[in-house]
PDB file of C-alpha atoms (C1' of nucleotides) in Angstrom:
ATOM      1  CA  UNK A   1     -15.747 -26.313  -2.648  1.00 94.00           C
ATOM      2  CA  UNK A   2     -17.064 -28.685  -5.673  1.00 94.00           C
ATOM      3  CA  UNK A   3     -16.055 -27.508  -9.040  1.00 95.00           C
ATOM      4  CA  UNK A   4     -19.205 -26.505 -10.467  1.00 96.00           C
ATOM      5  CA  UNK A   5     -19.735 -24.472  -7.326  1.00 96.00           C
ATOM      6  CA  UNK A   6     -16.307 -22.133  -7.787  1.00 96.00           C
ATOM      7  CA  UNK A   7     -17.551 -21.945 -11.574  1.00 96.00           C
ATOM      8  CA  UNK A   8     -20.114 -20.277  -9.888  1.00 96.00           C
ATOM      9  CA  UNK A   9     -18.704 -17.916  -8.031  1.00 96.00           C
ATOM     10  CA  UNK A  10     -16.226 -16.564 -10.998  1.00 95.00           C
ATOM     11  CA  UNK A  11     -19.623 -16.075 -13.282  1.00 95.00           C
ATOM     12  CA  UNK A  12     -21.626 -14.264 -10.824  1.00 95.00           C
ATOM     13  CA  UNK A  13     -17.679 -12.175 -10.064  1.00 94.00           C
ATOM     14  CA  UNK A  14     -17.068 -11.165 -13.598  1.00 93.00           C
ATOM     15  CA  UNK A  15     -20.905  -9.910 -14.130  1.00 93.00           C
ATOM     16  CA  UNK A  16     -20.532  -7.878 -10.671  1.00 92.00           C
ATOM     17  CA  UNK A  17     -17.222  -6.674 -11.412  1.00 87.00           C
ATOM     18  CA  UNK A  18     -17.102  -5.856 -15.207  1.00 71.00           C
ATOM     19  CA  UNK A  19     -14.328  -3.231 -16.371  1.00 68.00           C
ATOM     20  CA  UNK A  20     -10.507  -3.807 -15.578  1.00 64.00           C
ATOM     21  CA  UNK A  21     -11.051  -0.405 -13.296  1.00 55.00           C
ATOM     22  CA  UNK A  22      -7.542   0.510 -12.837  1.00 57.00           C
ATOM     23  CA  UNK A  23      -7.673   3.708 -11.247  1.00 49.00           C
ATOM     24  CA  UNK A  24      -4.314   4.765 -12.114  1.00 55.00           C
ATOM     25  CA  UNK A  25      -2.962   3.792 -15.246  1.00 70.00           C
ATOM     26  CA  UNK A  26       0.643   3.203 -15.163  1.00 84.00           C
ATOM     27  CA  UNK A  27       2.964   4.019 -18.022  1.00 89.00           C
ATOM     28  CA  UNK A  28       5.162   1.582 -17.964  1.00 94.00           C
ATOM     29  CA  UNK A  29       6.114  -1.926 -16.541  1.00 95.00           C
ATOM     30  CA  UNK A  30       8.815  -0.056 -13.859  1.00 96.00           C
ATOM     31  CA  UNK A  31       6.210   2.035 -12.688  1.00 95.00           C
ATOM     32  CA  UNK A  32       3.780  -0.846 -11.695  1.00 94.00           C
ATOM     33  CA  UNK A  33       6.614  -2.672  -9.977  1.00 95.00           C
ATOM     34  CA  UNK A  34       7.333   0.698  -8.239  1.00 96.00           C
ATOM     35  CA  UNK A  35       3.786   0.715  -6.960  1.00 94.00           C
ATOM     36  CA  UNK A  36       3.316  -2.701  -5.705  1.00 94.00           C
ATOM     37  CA  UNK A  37       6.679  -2.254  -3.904  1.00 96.00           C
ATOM     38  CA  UNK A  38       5.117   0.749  -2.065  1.00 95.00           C
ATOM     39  CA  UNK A  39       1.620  -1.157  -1.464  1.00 93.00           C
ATOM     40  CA  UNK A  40       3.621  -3.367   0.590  1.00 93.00           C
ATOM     41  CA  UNK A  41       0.928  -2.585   4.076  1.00 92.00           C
ATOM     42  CA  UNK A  42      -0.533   0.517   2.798  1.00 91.00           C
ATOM     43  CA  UNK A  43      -3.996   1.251   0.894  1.00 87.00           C
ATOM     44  CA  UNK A  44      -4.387   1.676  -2.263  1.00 84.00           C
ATOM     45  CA  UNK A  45      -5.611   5.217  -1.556  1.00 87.00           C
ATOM     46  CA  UNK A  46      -2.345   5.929  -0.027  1.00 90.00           C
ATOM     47  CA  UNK A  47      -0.408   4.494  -2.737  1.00 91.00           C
ATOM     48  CA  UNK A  48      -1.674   5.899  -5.552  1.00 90.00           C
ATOM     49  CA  UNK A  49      -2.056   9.844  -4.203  1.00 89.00           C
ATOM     50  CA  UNK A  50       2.255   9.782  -3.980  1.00 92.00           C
ATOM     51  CA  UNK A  51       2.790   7.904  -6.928  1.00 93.00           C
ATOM     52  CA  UNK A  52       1.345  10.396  -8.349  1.00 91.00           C
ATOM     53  CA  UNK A  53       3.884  13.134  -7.611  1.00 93.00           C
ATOM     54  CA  UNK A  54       6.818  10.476  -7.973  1.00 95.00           C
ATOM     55  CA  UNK A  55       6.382   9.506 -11.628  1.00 95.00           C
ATOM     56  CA  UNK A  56       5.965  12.972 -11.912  1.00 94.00           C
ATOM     57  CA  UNK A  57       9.241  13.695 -10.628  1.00 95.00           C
ATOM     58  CA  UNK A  58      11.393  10.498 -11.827  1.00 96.00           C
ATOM     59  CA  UNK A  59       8.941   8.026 -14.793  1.00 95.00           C
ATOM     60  CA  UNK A  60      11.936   5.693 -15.379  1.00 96.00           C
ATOM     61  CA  UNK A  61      14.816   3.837 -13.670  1.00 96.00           C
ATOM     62  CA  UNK A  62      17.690   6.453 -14.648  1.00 96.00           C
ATOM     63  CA  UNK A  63      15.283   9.494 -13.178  1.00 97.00           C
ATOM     64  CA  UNK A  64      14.625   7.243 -10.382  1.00 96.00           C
ATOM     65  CA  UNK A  65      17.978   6.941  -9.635  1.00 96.00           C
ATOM     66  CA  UNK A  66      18.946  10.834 -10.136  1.00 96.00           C
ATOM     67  CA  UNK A  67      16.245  11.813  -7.680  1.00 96.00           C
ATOM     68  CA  UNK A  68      18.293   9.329  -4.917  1.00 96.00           C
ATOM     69  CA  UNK A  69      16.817   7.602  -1.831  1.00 95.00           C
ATOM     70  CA  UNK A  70      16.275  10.820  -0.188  1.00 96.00           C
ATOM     71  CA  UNK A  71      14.355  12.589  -2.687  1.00 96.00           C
ATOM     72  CA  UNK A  72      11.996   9.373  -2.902  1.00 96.00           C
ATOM     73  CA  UNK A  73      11.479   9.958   0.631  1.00 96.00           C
ATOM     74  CA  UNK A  74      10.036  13.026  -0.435  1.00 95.00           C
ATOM     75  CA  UNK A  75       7.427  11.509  -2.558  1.00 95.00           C
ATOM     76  CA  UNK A  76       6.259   8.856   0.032  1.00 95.00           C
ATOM     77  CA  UNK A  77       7.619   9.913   3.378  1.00 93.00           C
ATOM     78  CA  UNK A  78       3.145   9.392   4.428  1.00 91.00           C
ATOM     79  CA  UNK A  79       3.378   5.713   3.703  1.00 94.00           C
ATOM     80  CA  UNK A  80       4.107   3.265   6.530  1.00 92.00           C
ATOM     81  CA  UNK A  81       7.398   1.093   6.261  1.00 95.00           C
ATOM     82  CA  UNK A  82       8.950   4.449   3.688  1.00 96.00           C
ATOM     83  CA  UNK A  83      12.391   4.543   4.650  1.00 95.00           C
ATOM     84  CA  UNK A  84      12.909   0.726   3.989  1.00 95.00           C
ATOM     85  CA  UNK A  85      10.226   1.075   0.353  1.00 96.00           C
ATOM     86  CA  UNK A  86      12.308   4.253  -0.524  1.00 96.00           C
ATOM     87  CA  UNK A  87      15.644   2.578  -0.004  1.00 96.00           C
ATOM     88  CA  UNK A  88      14.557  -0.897  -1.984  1.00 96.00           C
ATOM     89  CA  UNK A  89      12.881   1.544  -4.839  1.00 96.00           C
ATOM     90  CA  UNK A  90      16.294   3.045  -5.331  1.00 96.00           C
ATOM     91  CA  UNK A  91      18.462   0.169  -4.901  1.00 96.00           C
ATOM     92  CA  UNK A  92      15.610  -1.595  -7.551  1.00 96.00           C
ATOM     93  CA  UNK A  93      16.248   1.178 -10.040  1.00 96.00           C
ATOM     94  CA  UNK A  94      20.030   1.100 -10.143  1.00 95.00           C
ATOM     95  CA  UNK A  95      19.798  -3.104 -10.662  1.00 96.00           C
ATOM     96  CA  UNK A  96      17.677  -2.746 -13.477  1.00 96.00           C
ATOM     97  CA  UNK A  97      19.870  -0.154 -14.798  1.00 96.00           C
ATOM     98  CA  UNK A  98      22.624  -2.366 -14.132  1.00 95.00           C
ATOM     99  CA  UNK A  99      21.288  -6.080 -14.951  1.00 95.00           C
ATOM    100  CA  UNK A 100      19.023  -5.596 -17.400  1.00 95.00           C
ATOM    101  CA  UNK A 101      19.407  -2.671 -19.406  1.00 95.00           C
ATOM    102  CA  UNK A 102      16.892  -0.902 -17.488  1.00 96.00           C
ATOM    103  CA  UNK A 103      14.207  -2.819 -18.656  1.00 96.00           C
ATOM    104  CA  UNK A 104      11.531  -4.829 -16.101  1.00 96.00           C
ATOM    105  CA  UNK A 105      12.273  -8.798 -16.619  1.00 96.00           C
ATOM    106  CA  UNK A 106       9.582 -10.992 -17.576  1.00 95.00           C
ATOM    107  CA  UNK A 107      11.408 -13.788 -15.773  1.00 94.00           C
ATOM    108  CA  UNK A 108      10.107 -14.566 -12.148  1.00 94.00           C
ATOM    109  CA  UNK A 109      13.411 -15.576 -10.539  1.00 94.00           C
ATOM    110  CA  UNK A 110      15.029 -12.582 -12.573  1.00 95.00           C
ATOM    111  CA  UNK A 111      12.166 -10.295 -10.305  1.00 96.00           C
ATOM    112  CA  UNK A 112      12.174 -12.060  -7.118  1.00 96.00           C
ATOM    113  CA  UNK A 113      16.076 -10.976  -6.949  1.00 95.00           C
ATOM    114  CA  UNK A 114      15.312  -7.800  -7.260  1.00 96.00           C
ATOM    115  CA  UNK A 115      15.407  -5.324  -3.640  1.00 94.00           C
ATOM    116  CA  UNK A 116      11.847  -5.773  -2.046  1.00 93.00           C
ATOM    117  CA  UNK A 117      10.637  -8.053  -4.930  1.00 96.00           C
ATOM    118  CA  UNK A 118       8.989 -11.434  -3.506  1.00 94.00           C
ATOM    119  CA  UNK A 119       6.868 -13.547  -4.693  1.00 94.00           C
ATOM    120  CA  UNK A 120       3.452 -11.764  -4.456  1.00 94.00           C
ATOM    121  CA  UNK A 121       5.101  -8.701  -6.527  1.00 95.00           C
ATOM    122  CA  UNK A 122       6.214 -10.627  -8.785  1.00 95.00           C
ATOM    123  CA  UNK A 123       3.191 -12.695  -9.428  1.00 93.00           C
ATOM    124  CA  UNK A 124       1.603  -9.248  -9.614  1.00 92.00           C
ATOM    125  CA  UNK A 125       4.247  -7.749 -12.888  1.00 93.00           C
ATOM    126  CA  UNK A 126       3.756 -11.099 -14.371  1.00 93.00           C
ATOM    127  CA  UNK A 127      -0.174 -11.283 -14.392  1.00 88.00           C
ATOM    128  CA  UNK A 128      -0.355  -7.328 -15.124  1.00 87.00           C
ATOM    129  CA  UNK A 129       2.122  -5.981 -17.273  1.00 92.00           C
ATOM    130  CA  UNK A 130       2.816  -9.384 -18.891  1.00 92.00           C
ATOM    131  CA  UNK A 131      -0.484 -11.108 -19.366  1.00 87.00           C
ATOM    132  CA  UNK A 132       0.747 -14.853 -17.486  1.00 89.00           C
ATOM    133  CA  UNK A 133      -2.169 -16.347 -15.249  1.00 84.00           C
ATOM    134  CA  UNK A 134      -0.754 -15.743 -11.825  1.00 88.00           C
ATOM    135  CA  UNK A 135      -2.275 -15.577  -8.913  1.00 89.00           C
ATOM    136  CA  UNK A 136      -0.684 -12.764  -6.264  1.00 91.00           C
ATOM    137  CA  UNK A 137      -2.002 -13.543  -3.084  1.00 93.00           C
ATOM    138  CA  UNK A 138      -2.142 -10.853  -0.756  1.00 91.00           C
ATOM    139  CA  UNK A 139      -4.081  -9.895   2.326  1.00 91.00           C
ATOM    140  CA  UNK A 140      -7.302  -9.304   0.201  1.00 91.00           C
ATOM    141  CA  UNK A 141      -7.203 -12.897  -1.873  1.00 92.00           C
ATOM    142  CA  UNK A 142      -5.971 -15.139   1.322  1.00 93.00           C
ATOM    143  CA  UNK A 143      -9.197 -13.853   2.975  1.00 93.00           C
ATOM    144  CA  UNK A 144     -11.501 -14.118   0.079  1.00 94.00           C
ATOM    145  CA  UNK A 145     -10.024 -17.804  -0.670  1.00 94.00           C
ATOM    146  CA  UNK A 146     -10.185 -18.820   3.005  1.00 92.00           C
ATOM    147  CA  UNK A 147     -13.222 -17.506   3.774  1.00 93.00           C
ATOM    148  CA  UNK A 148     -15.850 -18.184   1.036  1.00 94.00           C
ATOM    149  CA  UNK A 149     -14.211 -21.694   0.419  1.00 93.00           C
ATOM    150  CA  UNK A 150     -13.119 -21.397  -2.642  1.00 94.00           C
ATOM    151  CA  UNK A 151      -9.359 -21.716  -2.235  1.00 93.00           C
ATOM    152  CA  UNK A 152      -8.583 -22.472   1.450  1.00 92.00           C
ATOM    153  CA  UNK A 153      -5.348 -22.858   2.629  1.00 90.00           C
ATOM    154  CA  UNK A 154      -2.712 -21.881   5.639  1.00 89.00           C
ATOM    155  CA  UNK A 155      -0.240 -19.501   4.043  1.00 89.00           C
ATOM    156  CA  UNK A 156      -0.487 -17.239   1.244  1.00 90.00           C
ATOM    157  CA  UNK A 157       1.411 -19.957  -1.111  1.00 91.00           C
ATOM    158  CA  UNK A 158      -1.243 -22.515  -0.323  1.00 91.00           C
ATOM    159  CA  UNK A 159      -3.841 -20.384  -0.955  1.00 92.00           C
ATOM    160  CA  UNK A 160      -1.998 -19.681  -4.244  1.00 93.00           C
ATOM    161  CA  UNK A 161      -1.643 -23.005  -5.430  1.00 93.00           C
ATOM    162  CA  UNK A 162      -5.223 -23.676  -4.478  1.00 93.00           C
ATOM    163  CA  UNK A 163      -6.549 -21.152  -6.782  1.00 93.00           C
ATOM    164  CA  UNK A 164      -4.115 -22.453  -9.502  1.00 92.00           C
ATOM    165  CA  UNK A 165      -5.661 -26.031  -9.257  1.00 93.00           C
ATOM    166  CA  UNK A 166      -9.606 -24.788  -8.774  1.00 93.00           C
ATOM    167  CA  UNK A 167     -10.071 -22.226 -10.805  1.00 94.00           C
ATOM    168  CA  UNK A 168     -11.836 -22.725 -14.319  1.00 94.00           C
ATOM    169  CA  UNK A 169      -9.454 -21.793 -17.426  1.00 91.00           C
ATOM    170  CA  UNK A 170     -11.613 -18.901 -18.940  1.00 92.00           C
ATOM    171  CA  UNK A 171     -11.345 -17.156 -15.789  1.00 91.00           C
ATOM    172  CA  UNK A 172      -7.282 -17.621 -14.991  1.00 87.00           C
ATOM    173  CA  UNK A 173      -6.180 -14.501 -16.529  1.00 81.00           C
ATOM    174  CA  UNK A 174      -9.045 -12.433 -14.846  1.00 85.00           C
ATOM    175  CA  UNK A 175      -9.041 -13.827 -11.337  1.00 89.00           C
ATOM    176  CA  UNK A 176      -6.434 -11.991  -9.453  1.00 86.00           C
ATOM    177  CA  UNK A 177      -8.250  -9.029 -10.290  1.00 86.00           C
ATOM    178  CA  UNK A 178     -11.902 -10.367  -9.970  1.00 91.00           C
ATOM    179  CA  UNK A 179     -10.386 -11.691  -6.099  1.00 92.00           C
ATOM    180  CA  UNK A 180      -8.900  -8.771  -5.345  1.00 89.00           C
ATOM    181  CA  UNK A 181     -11.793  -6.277  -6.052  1.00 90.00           C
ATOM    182  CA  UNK A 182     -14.334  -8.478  -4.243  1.00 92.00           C
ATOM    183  CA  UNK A 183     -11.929  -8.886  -0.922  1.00 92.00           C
ATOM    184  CA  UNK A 184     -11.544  -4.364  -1.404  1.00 89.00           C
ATOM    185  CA  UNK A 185     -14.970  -3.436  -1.829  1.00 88.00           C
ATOM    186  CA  UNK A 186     -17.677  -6.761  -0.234  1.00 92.00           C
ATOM    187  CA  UNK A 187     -15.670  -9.140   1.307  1.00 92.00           C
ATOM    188  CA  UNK A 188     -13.925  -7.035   3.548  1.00 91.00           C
ATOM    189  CA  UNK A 189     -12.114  -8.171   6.674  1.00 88.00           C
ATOM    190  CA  UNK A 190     -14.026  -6.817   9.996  1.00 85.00           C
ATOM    191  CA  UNK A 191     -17.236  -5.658   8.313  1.00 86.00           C
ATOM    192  CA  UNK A 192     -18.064  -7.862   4.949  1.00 90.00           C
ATOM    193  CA  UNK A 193     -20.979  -7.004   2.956  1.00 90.00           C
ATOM    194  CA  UNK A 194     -23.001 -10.072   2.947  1.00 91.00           C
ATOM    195  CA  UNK A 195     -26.460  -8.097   1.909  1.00 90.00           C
ATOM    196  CA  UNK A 196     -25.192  -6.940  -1.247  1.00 89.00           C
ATOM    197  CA  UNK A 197     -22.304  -9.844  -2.338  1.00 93.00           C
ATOM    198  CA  UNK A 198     -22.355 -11.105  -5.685  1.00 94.00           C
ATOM    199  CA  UNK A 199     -21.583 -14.240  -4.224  1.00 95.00           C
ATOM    200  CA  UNK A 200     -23.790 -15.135  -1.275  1.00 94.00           C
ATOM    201  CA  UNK A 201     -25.458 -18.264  -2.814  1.00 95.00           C
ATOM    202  CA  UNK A 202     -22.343 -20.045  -3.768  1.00 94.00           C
ATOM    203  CA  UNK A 203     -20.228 -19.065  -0.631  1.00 94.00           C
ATOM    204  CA  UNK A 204     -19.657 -21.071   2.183  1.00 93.00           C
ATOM    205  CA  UNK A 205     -18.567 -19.096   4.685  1.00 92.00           C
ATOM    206  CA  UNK A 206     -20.535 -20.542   8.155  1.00 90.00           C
ATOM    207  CA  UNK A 207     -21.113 -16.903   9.875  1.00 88.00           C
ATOM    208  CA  UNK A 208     -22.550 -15.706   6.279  1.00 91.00           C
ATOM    209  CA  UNK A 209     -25.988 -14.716   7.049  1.00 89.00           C
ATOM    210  CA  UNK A 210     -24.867 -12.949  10.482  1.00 86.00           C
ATOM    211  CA  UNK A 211     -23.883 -10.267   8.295  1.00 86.00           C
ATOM    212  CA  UNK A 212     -26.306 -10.542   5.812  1.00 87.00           C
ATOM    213  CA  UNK A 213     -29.185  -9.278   8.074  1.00 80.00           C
ATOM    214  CA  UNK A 214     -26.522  -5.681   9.369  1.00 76.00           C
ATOM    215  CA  UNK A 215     -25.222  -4.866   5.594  1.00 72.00           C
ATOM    216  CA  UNK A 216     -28.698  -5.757   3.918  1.00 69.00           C
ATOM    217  CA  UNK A 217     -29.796  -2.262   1.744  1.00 64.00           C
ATOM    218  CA  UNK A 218     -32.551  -1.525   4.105  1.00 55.00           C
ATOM    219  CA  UNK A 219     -30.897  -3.316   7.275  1.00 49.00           C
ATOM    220  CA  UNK A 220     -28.541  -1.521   9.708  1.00 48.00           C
TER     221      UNK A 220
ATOM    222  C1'  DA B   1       9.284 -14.851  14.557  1.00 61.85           C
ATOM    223  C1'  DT B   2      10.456 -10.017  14.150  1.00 61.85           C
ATOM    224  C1'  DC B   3      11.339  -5.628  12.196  1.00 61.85           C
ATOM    225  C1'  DC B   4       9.981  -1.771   9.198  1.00 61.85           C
ATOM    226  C1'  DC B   5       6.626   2.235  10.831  1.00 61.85           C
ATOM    227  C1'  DG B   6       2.391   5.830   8.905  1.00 61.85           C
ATOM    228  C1'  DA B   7      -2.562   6.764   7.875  1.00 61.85           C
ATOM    229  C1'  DG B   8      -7.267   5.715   8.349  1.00 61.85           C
ATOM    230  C1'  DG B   9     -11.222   2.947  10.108  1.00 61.85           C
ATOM    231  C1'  DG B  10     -13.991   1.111  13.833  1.00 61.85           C
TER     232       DG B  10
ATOM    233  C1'  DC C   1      -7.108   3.085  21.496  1.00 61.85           C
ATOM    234  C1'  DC C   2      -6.392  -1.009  18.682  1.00 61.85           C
ATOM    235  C1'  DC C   3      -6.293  -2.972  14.377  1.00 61.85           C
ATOM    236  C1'  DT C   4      -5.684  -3.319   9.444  1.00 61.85           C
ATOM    237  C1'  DC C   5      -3.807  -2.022   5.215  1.00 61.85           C
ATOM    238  C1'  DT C   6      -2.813  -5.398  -2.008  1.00 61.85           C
ATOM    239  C1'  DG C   7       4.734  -7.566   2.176  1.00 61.85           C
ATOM    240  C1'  DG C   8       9.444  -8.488   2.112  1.00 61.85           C
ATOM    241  C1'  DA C   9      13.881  -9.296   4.216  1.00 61.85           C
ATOM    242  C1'  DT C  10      16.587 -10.921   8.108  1.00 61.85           C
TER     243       DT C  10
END
DNA sequence: ATCCCGAGGG
DNA sequence: CCCTCTGGAT
């Protein structure tokens, strides 16, 4: 996709998608890299309904690590993949404790060591909590990219990088979550939107108007 | 390439 | 019933 044509896109993104619209504000740094640990193949939904009654329970690393792997169970036992999120959330808790004074690093290599911590976490603490332009590519974005043409690419790193090179400076910092919320709520994977997308005229997805006609507001 | 492993949508 | 969901580690 030309330039001007992914400049575009981000405009017609950022008017369709205005306020940050976090639904659940986090306290702290450690409680966002909790989350995204246990978003690892789950919805958002999901997520944020237990986090709910874990921060409760245990807000920081030392609670975390007083309520043990079995009380974290607890909290998220209705998530998919919980045994393995509540053991890496513990393990996590204690190496902060124990590496870096219980504080989250703002270093990516220091956070992609940590239990359950790869790349698209990472990318994720870094863009949110400490304002670096980052791109986390997850399910959402490598559709999105792939799809409309704006970043294509074969694995989630190539996608990445992709976005990285194409997308225009004043909207780095903003297009994770500009991505991410169009992929959610319009772009979605079996039944996209096309009748109401923000950015129909600049995409170039080839099956486009197929759906266009079945999600139209007054179509099927 | 495979395991982890539950809820909700279609 | 099958597939997907803001993946990461082995």
């Amino acid at each position: 996709m030309d330039p001007q044509n992914i400049h575009r896109c981000f405009a017609a993104l950022r008017v369709a998608i205005p306020e940050p619209k976090t639904e659940l504000n986090y306290d702290s740094p450690f409680q966002l890299l909790v989350a995204v640990v246990l978003s690892a193949q789950s919805t958002d939904k999901a997520v944020n309904a237990c986090t709910r009654t874990l921060f409760a329970a245990a807000p920081t690393p030392e609670a975390m690590v007083i309520l043990g792997e079995d009380g974290i169970k607890a909290h998220i036992h209705r998530l998919g993949l919980f045994n393995a999120k509540a053991r890496h959330v513990h393990a996590l808790s204690r190496q902060l404790l124990a590496l870096h004074d219980g504080e989250v690093p703002a270093d990516r290599k220091a956070l992609e060591a940590l239990p359950g911590v790869g790349r698209k976490t990472a990318n994720v603490v870094l863009n949110t909590e400490f304002g670096q332009p980052t791109i986390a590519v997850d399910t959402h974005i490598f559709r999105v990219g792939n799809r409309t043409g704006i970043a294509p690419g074969k694995t989630p790193l190539a996608v990445e990088q992709a976005l990285l090179a194409a997308v225009p400076a004043e909207y780095r910092q903003d297009a994770h979550h500009l991505l991410i919320l169009h992929g959610r709520y319009t772009c979605t994977a079996r039944r996209p939107h096309c009748g109401h997308c923000p950015i129909f005229p600049c995409c170039e997805w080839p099956d486009k108007h197929r759906w266009a006609a079945e999600s139209s507001p007054g179509g099927a």
